């Protein structure tokens, strides 16, 4: 009851207090908001610019007053007392934000004066003066917090947090200054090196500000980890859900790997899910897929269907190993035992799916985009190939453990192949339509694309129903009967698609309304081969369905 009374006392102190605006701190905040907004309006009326420094300046003069207004409202309603009790050090956060805003506004004032102020540019000088006044007010707040109020920072306003803020600030300034790097391999590699660590910095800063977030991460962000005595799952739940053969291994892990003694740092806790061979493989899969995606984003927008397919594959192959890492490191897959009784089968199947998809994306990107003079495309192909190798090694390693389940069975593998071939075939069909003239889209070929899409959707639903056993209770008939009926329909539809695509696609061999005849026939051949292959796969699946009845 003591904790409940403390909460009640804390909430009773959180009352509306408009007089906080009349204090020195409130006056500084109001002056900062007004000056930043005036500077933003003056900069906006001066006229837009395509230069990144002008965009950064406008962002700073909008971001800083918004954050200051947010802090002012929180303090005016007394909500900072509640935040202090439950999730964060409010004084450290406000001082840290003042320090960050000082960095941003002073840097913007200097760059704006450098680029837009001159002897004859009176308007530019007016904006520059207001920009320096904004920075001066934020510096005053930092001096007031640090020297007059003697506030002691716990993270953001202390050296560790301020260094992280400096790292993020310098990275932003580097991004703002990046120009003319396209077509230059060395500069592209530098951009990749800048981009990779940048998203991690906000995560580290946020988790150190909001202490509760640390318990949700699959690893410890501190330099010297400490065991807090909070296991991922309570012991009674572990005894109920984990098989007896695995309890001894889990007990050993908790007692020895997660309880470091004096002078014995917990390497498992420090490295988190990346301390084993599989964890390192998944980390490499994420990094290589992310780098390939980043290079393509820097290279330019992808509007060709094959390019969109490659981007989708790289995003999918970033998300899947990341989710598997988090779920396994936090032991959340134990809680999913009622829905997913065989987690090893799911991870093995998803890894194999990622490997197959990465092969298709790597081959397609090499065939469509890579040339001898395209340095960025060659780099993207190399990183995509490296990610493919990692996924294949991971898949083979998991397959050697002989997982049993739907995705590891022949029926599950057939379904996965059917869905994958349908995705590639549908991509080739859409690319074929986009390369042609607007009037040359015969109804028979459009009907083939619809067949590919519908069969893909139903196949995906069947895979989900086989994985999530509880969903089968929603069906009014057996899933095996549904699969049999669908296989019969799919065989008939794919047979029709093969005939229609062949008749309408190849009958104009001598005349073709496409700008790239080689590309058009490559897409037609890909769709023909894919539809024939899926016709064979659905036929085999139909035979297996008949035998299982």
PDB file of C-alpha atoms in Angstrom, residues 78-283:
ATOM      1  CA  UNK A  78       2.745  19.736 -13.488  1.00  0.00           C
ATOM      2  CA  UNK A  79       3.103  16.534 -15.491  1.00  0.00           C
ATOM      3  CA  UNK A  80       6.885  16.630 -15.040  1.00  0.00           C
ATOM      4  CA  UNK A  81       6.329  15.317 -11.488  1.00  0.00           C
ATOM      5  CA  UNK A  82       4.583  12.227 -12.854  1.00  0.00           C
ATOM      6  CA  UNK A  83       7.261  11.686 -15.521  1.00  0.00           C
ATOM      7  CA  UNK A  84       9.984  12.040 -12.875  1.00  0.00           C
ATOM      8  CA  UNK A  85       8.411   9.311 -10.791  1.00  0.00           C
ATOM      9  CA  UNK A  86       7.650   6.768 -13.488  1.00  0.00           C
ATOM     10  CA  UNK A  87       9.977   6.861 -16.467  1.00  0.00           C
ATOM     11  CA  UNK A  88      12.567   9.656 -16.743  1.00  0.00           C
ATOM     12  CA  UNK A  89      14.699  12.367 -15.139  1.00  0.00           C
ATOM     13  CA  UNK A  90      12.839  15.490 -16.286  1.00  0.00           C
ATOM     14  CA  UNK A  91      15.503  17.990 -15.211  1.00  0.00           C
ATOM     15  CA  UNK A  92      18.162  16.087 -17.130  1.00  0.00           C
ATOM     16  CA  UNK A  93      15.908  15.938 -20.214  1.00  0.00           C
ATOM     17  CA  UNK A  94      15.137  19.694 -20.240  1.00  0.00           C
ATOM     18  CA  UNK A  95      18.770  20.697 -19.750  1.00  0.00           C
ATOM     19  CA  UNK A  96      19.872  18.238 -22.416  1.00  0.00           C
ATOM     20  CA  UNK A  97      17.280  19.605 -24.851  1.00  0.00           C
ATOM     21  CA  UNK A  98      18.499  23.143 -24.144  1.00  0.00           C
ATOM     22  CA  UNK A  99      22.082  22.044 -24.896  1.00  0.00           C
ATOM     23  CA  UNK A 100      20.970  20.319 -28.119  1.00  0.00           C
ATOM     24  CA  UNK A 101      18.927  23.352 -29.189  1.00  0.00           C
ATOM     25  CA  UNK A 102      21.938  25.589 -28.509  1.00  0.00           C
ATOM     26  CA  UNK A 103      24.089  23.465 -30.809  1.00  0.00           C
ATOM     27  CA  UNK A 104      21.462  23.487 -33.548  1.00  0.00           C
ATOM     28  CA  UNK A 105      20.576  27.194 -33.437  1.00  0.00           C
ATOM     29  CA  UNK A 106      24.177  28.444 -33.212  1.00  0.00           C
ATOM     30  CA  UNK A 107      25.300  26.187 -36.074  1.00  0.00           C
ATOM     31  CA  UNK A 108      22.330  27.321 -38.178  1.00  0.00           C
ATOM     32  CA  UNK A 109      23.085  30.981 -37.447  1.00  0.00           C
ATOM     33  CA  UNK A 110      26.710  30.548 -38.573  1.00  0.00           C
ATOM     34  CA  UNK A 111      25.843  28.642 -41.758  1.00  0.00           C
ATOM     35  CA  UNK A 112      23.011  31.053 -42.625  1.00  0.00           C
ATOM     36  CA  UNK A 113      25.331  34.045 -42.219  1.00  0.00           C
ATOM     37  CA  UNK A 114      27.939  32.294 -44.357  1.00  0.00           C
ATOM     38  CA  UNK A 115      25.586  31.491 -47.262  1.00  0.00           C
ATOM     39  CA  UNK A 116      22.856  34.147 -47.222  1.00  0.00           C
ATOM     40  CA  UNK A 117      24.280  37.305 -45.577  1.00  0.00           C
ATOM     41  CA  UNK A 118      26.347  39.768 -47.596  1.00  0.00           C
ATOM     42  CA  UNK A 119      27.098  43.517 -47.631  1.00  0.00           C
ATOM     43  CA  UNK A 120      24.092  44.246 -49.848  1.00  0.00           C
ATOM     44  CA  UNK A 121      21.773  41.563 -48.406  1.00  0.00           C
ATOM     45  CA  UNK A 122      19.963  43.506 -45.674  1.00  0.00           C
ATOM     46  CA  UNK A 123      17.193  40.931 -45.340  1.00  0.00           C
ATOM     47  CA  UNK A 124      19.751  38.147 -44.920  1.00  0.00           C
ATOM     48  CA  UNK A 125      21.428  40.112 -42.103  1.00  0.00           C
ATOM     49  CA  UNK A 126      18.083  40.584 -40.326  1.00  0.00           C
ATOM     50  CA  UNK A 127      17.431  36.826 -40.385  1.00  0.00           C
ATOM     51  CA  UNK A 128      21.006  36.174 -39.223  1.00  0.00           C
ATOM     52  CA  UNK A 129      20.629  38.533 -36.239  1.00  0.00           C
ATOM     53  CA  UNK A 130      17.421  36.825 -35.161  1.00  0.00           C
ATOM     54  CA  UNK A 131      19.093  33.436 -35.606  1.00  0.00           C
ATOM     55  CA  UNK A 132      21.970  34.441 -33.301  1.00  0.00           C
ATOM     56  CA  UNK A 133      19.464  35.774 -30.754  1.00  0.00           C
ATOM     57  CA  UNK A 134      17.738  32.372 -30.733  1.00  0.00           C
ATOM     58  CA  UNK A 135      21.055  30.642 -30.064  1.00  0.00           C
ATOM     59  CA  UNK A 136      21.917  33.198 -27.356  1.00  0.00           C
ATOM     60  CA  UNK A 137      18.644  32.508 -25.505  1.00  0.00           C
ATOM     61  CA  UNK A 138      19.221  28.758 -25.514  1.00  0.00           C
ATOM     62  CA  UNK A 139      22.785  29.267 -24.260  1.00  0.00           C
ATOM     63  CA  UNK A 140      21.355  31.430 -21.438  1.00  0.00           C
ATOM     64  CA  UNK A 141      19.068  28.559 -20.437  1.00  0.00           C
ATOM     65  CA  UNK A 142      21.994  26.129 -20.349  1.00  0.00           C
ATOM     66  CA  UNK A 143      24.047  28.528 -18.197  1.00  0.00           C
ATOM     67  CA  UNK A 144      21.080  29.077 -15.864  1.00  0.00           C
ATOM     68  CA  UNK A 145      20.514  25.316 -15.427  1.00  0.00           C
ATOM     69  CA  UNK A 146      24.168  24.416 -14.985  1.00  0.00           C
ATOM     70  CA  UNK A 147      25.561  27.312 -12.924  1.00  0.00           C
ATOM     71  CA  UNK A 148      22.646  29.121 -11.245  1.00  0.00           C
ATOM     72  CA  UNK A 149      20.316  26.202 -10.528  1.00  0.00           C
ATOM     73  CA  UNK A 150      23.228  23.703 -10.136  1.00  0.00           C
ATOM     74  CA  UNK A 151      21.364  20.931 -11.966  1.00  0.00           C
ATOM     75  CA  UNK A 152      23.229  17.623 -12.123  1.00  0.00           C
ATOM     76  CA  UNK A 153      22.615  15.714 -15.319  1.00  0.00           C
ATOM     77  CA  UNK A 154      22.026  11.966 -15.110  1.00  0.00           C
ATOM     78  CA  UNK A 155      22.556  11.241 -18.804  1.00  0.00           C
ATOM     79  CA  UNK A 156      21.522  13.759 -21.472  1.00  0.00           C
ATOM     80  CA  UNK A 157      22.973  16.760 -19.645  1.00  0.00           C
ATOM     81  CA  UNK A 158      26.063  14.794 -18.522  1.00  0.00           C
ATOM     82  CA  UNK A 159      29.128  13.896 -20.570  1.00  0.00           C
ATOM     83  CA  UNK A 160      27.998  10.425 -21.831  1.00  0.00           C
ATOM     84  CA  UNK A 161      24.699  11.724 -23.157  1.00  0.00           C
ATOM     85  CA  UNK A 162      26.156  14.979 -24.446  1.00  0.00           C
ATOM     86  CA  UNK A 163      28.779  13.049 -26.421  1.00  0.00           C
ATOM     87  CA  UNK A 164      26.000  10.978 -27.997  1.00  0.00           C
ATOM     88  CA  UNK A 165      24.132  14.179 -28.878  1.00  0.00           C
ATOM     89  CA  UNK A 166      27.344  15.574 -30.374  1.00  0.00           C
ATOM     90  CA  UNK A 167      27.786  12.435 -32.463  1.00  0.00           C
ATOM     91  CA  UNK A 168      24.225  12.725 -33.799  1.00  0.00           C
ATOM     92  CA  UNK A 169      24.689  16.473 -34.421  1.00  0.00           C
ATOM     93  CA  UNK A 170      27.942  15.987 -36.332  1.00  0.00           C
ATOM     94  CA  UNK A 171      26.339  13.213 -38.393  1.00  0.00           C
ATOM     95  CA  UNK A 172      23.466  15.562 -39.284  1.00  0.00           C
ATOM     96  CA  UNK A 173      25.905  18.280 -40.333  1.00  0.00           C
ATOM     97  CA  UNK A 174      27.774  15.770 -42.506  1.00  0.00           C
ATOM     98  CA  UNK A 175      24.521  14.723 -44.191  1.00  0.00           C
ATOM     99  CA  UNK A 176      23.602  18.360 -44.766  1.00  0.00           C
ATOM    100  CA  UNK A 177      27.013  18.999 -46.342  1.00  0.00           C
ATOM    101  CA  UNK A 178      26.927  15.998 -48.686  1.00  0.00           C
ATOM    102  CA  UNK A 179      26.763  17.119 -52.313  1.00  0.00           C
ATOM    103  CA  UNK A 180      28.196  15.837 -55.568  1.00  0.00           C
ATOM    104  CA  UNK A 181      28.874  12.277 -54.424  1.00  0.00           C
ATOM    105  CA  UNK A 182      26.851  10.454 -57.070  1.00  0.00           C
ATOM    106  CA  UNK A 183      28.933   8.486 -59.508  1.00  0.00           C
ATOM    107  CA  UNK A 184      31.969   8.560 -57.201  1.00  0.00           C
ATOM    108  CA  UNK A 185      32.537   5.169 -55.525  1.00  0.00           C
ATOM    109  CA  UNK A 186      34.775   6.439 -52.695  1.00  0.00           C
ATOM    110  CA  UNK A 187      32.249   9.089 -51.663  1.00  0.00           C
ATOM    111  CA  UNK A 188      29.383   6.595 -51.875  1.00  0.00           C
ATOM    112  CA  UNK A 189      31.245   4.289 -49.470  1.00  0.00           C
ATOM    113  CA  UNK A 190      31.710   7.258 -47.118  1.00  0.00           C
ATOM    114  CA  UNK A 191      27.969   7.988 -47.241  1.00  0.00           C
ATOM    115  CA  UNK A 192      27.249   4.345 -46.381  1.00  0.00           C
ATOM    116  CA  UNK A 193      29.698   4.548 -43.467  1.00  0.00           C
ATOM    117  CA  UNK A 194      27.917   7.656 -42.163  1.00  0.00           C
ATOM    118  CA  UNK A 195      24.417   6.214 -42.554  1.00  0.00           C
ATOM    119  CA  UNK A 196      24.893   2.790 -40.926  1.00  0.00           C
ATOM    120  CA  UNK A 197      25.589   3.948 -37.312  1.00  0.00           C
ATOM    121  CA  UNK A 198      23.296   6.991 -37.422  1.00  0.00           C
ATOM    122  CA  UNK A 199      19.926   5.239 -36.661  1.00  0.00           C
ATOM    123  CA  UNK A 200      21.501   3.563 -33.625  1.00  0.00           C
ATOM    124  CA  UNK A 201      22.264   6.906 -31.920  1.00  0.00           C
ATOM    125  CA  UNK A 202      18.612   7.983 -31.396  1.00  0.00           C
ATOM    126  CA  UNK A 203      17.864   4.493 -30.047  1.00  0.00           C
ATOM    127  CA  UNK A 204      20.692   4.742 -27.497  1.00  0.00           C
ATOM    128  CA  UNK A 205      19.683   8.271 -26.469  1.00  0.00           C
ATOM    129  CA  UNK A 206      15.977   7.375 -26.130  1.00  0.00           C
ATOM    130  CA  UNK A 207      16.612   4.229 -24.102  1.00  0.00           C
ATOM    131  CA  UNK A 208      18.875   6.117 -21.704  1.00  0.00           C
ATOM    132  CA  UNK A 209      16.310   8.900 -21.287  1.00  0.00           C
ATOM    133  CA  UNK A 210      13.383   6.501 -20.811  1.00  0.00           C
ATOM    134  CA  UNK A 211      14.844   3.917 -18.454  1.00  0.00           C
ATOM    135  CA  UNK A 212      11.896   1.540 -18.859  1.00  0.00           C
ATOM    136  CA  UNK A 213      12.779   0.981 -22.520  1.00  0.00           C
ATOM    137  CA  UNK A 214      16.007  -0.789 -21.554  1.00  0.00           C
ATOM    138  CA  UNK A 215      14.052  -3.778 -20.282  1.00  0.00           C
ATOM    139  CA  UNK A 216      12.391  -4.164 -23.707  1.00  0.00           C
ATOM    140  CA  UNK A 217      15.667  -4.430 -25.629  1.00  0.00           C
ATOM    141  CA  UNK A 218      17.217  -7.835 -26.359  1.00  0.00           C
ATOM    142  CA  UNK A 219      20.636  -6.606 -25.186  1.00  0.00           C
ATOM    143  CA  UNK A 220      22.175  -4.230 -22.682  1.00  0.00           C
ATOM    144  CA  UNK A 221      23.338  -0.830 -23.903  1.00  0.00           C
ATOM    145  CA  UNK A 222      25.608  -0.190 -20.915  1.00  0.00           C
ATOM    146  CA  UNK A 223      29.372  -0.642 -21.166  1.00  0.00           C
ATOM    147  CA  UNK A 224      29.571  -2.793 -18.021  1.00  0.00           C
ATOM    148  CA  UNK A 225      26.393  -4.869 -17.803  1.00  0.00           C
ATOM    149  CA  UNK A 226      24.854  -5.811 -14.517  1.00  0.00           C
ATOM    150  CA  UNK A 227      22.364  -8.513 -13.713  1.00  0.00           C
ATOM    151  CA  UNK A 228      19.255  -6.908 -12.257  1.00  0.00           C
ATOM    152  CA  UNK A 229      17.655 -10.131 -11.123  1.00  0.00           C
ATOM    153  CA  UNK A 230      14.776  -9.908 -13.599  1.00  0.00           C
ATOM    154  CA  UNK A 231      14.639 -12.979 -15.873  1.00  0.00           C
ATOM    155  CA  UNK A 232      12.849 -12.758 -19.215  1.00  0.00           C
ATOM    156  CA  UNK A 233      10.086 -15.029 -17.910  1.00  0.00           C
ATOM    157  CA  UNK A 234       9.110 -16.077 -14.352  1.00  0.00           C
ATOM    158  CA  UNK A 235      10.247 -19.514 -13.214  1.00  0.00           C
ATOM    159  CA  UNK A 236       6.730 -20.900 -12.781  1.00  0.00           C
ATOM    160  CA  UNK A 237       5.902 -19.997 -16.397  1.00  0.00           C
ATOM    161  CA  UNK A 238       9.171 -21.511 -17.612  1.00  0.00           C
ATOM    162  CA  UNK A 239       8.385 -24.786 -15.822  1.00  0.00           C
ATOM    163  CA  UNK A 240       4.960 -24.910 -17.450  1.00  0.00           C
ATOM    164  CA  UNK A 241       6.005 -24.047 -20.999  1.00  0.00           C
ATOM    165  CA  UNK A 242       9.543 -25.397 -21.496  1.00  0.00           C
ATOM    166  CA  UNK A 243      10.002 -29.147 -22.086  1.00  0.00           C
ATOM    167  CA  UNK A 244      11.813 -30.962 -19.231  1.00  0.00           C
ATOM    168  CA  UNK A 245      14.793 -31.774 -21.489  1.00  0.00           C
ATOM    169  CA  UNK A 246      15.470 -28.059 -22.022  1.00  0.00           C
ATOM    170  CA  UNK A 247      15.061 -26.881 -18.414  1.00  0.00           C
ATOM    171  CA  UNK A 248      18.557 -27.895 -17.332  1.00  0.00           C
ATOM    172  CA  UNK A 249      20.128 -25.931 -20.184  1.00  0.00           C
ATOM    173  CA  UNK A 250      18.053 -22.839 -19.340  1.00  0.00           C
ATOM    174  CA  UNK A 251      18.905 -23.176 -15.623  1.00  0.00           C
ATOM    175  CA  UNK A 252      22.614 -23.329 -16.497  1.00  0.00           C
ATOM    176  CA  UNK A 253      22.264 -20.216 -18.660  1.00  0.00           C
ATOM    177  CA  UNK A 254      20.559 -18.258 -15.907  1.00  0.00           C
ATOM    178  CA  UNK A 255      22.890 -19.357 -13.146  1.00  0.00           C
ATOM    179  CA  UNK A 256      26.247 -19.031 -14.916  1.00  0.00           C
ATOM    180  CA  UNK A 257      25.920 -16.960 -18.102  1.00  0.00           C
ATOM    181  CA  UNK A 258      23.683 -14.220 -16.703  1.00  0.00           C
ATOM    182  CA  UNK A 259      25.129 -13.902 -13.194  1.00  0.00           C
ATOM    183  CA  UNK A 260      28.603 -12.400 -13.479  1.00  0.00           C
ATOM    184  CA  UNK A 261      30.823 -12.391 -10.474  1.00  0.00           C
ATOM    185  CA  UNK A 262      33.363  -9.756  -9.399  1.00  0.00           C
ATOM    186  CA  UNK A 263      35.873  -9.174 -12.132  1.00  0.00           C
ATOM    187  CA  UNK A 264      34.016 -11.504 -14.471  1.00  0.00           C
ATOM    188  CA  UNK A 265      32.074  -9.353 -16.964  1.00  0.00           C
ATOM    189  CA  UNK A 266      29.035 -10.980 -18.463  1.00  0.00           C
ATOM    190  CA  UNK A 267      29.936 -11.305 -22.151  1.00  0.00           C
ATOM    191  CA  UNK A 268      26.624 -12.964 -22.936  1.00  0.00           C
ATOM    192  CA  UNK A 269      24.762 -10.020 -21.451  1.00  0.00           C
ATOM    193  CA  UNK A 270      26.968  -7.516 -23.300  1.00  0.00           C
ATOM    194  CA  UNK A 271      26.672  -9.125 -26.707  1.00  0.00           C
ATOM    195  CA  UNK A 272      23.043 -10.115 -26.273  1.00  0.00           C
ATOM    196  CA  UNK A 273      21.797 -12.210 -29.186  1.00  0.00           C
ATOM    197  CA  UNK A 274      25.009 -11.629 -31.190  1.00  0.00           C
ATOM    198  CA  UNK A 275      27.285 -13.869 -29.100  1.00  0.00           C
ATOM    199  CA  UNK A 276      26.690 -17.094 -31.075  1.00  0.00           C
ATOM    200  CA  UNK A 277      27.350 -18.160 -34.641  1.00  0.00           C
ATOM    201  CA  UNK A 278      23.697 -17.871 -35.616  1.00  0.00           C
ATOM    202  CA  UNK A 279      23.403 -14.449 -33.971  1.00  0.00           C
ATOM    203  CA  UNK A 280      26.442 -13.203 -35.898  1.00  0.00           C
ATOM    204  CA  UNK A 281      24.987 -14.609 -39.127  1.00  0.00           C
ATOM    205  CA  UNK A 282      21.709 -12.796 -38.548  1.00  0.00           C
ATOM    206  CA  UNK A 283      23.544  -9.575 -37.751  1.00  0.00           C
TER     207      UNK A 283
END
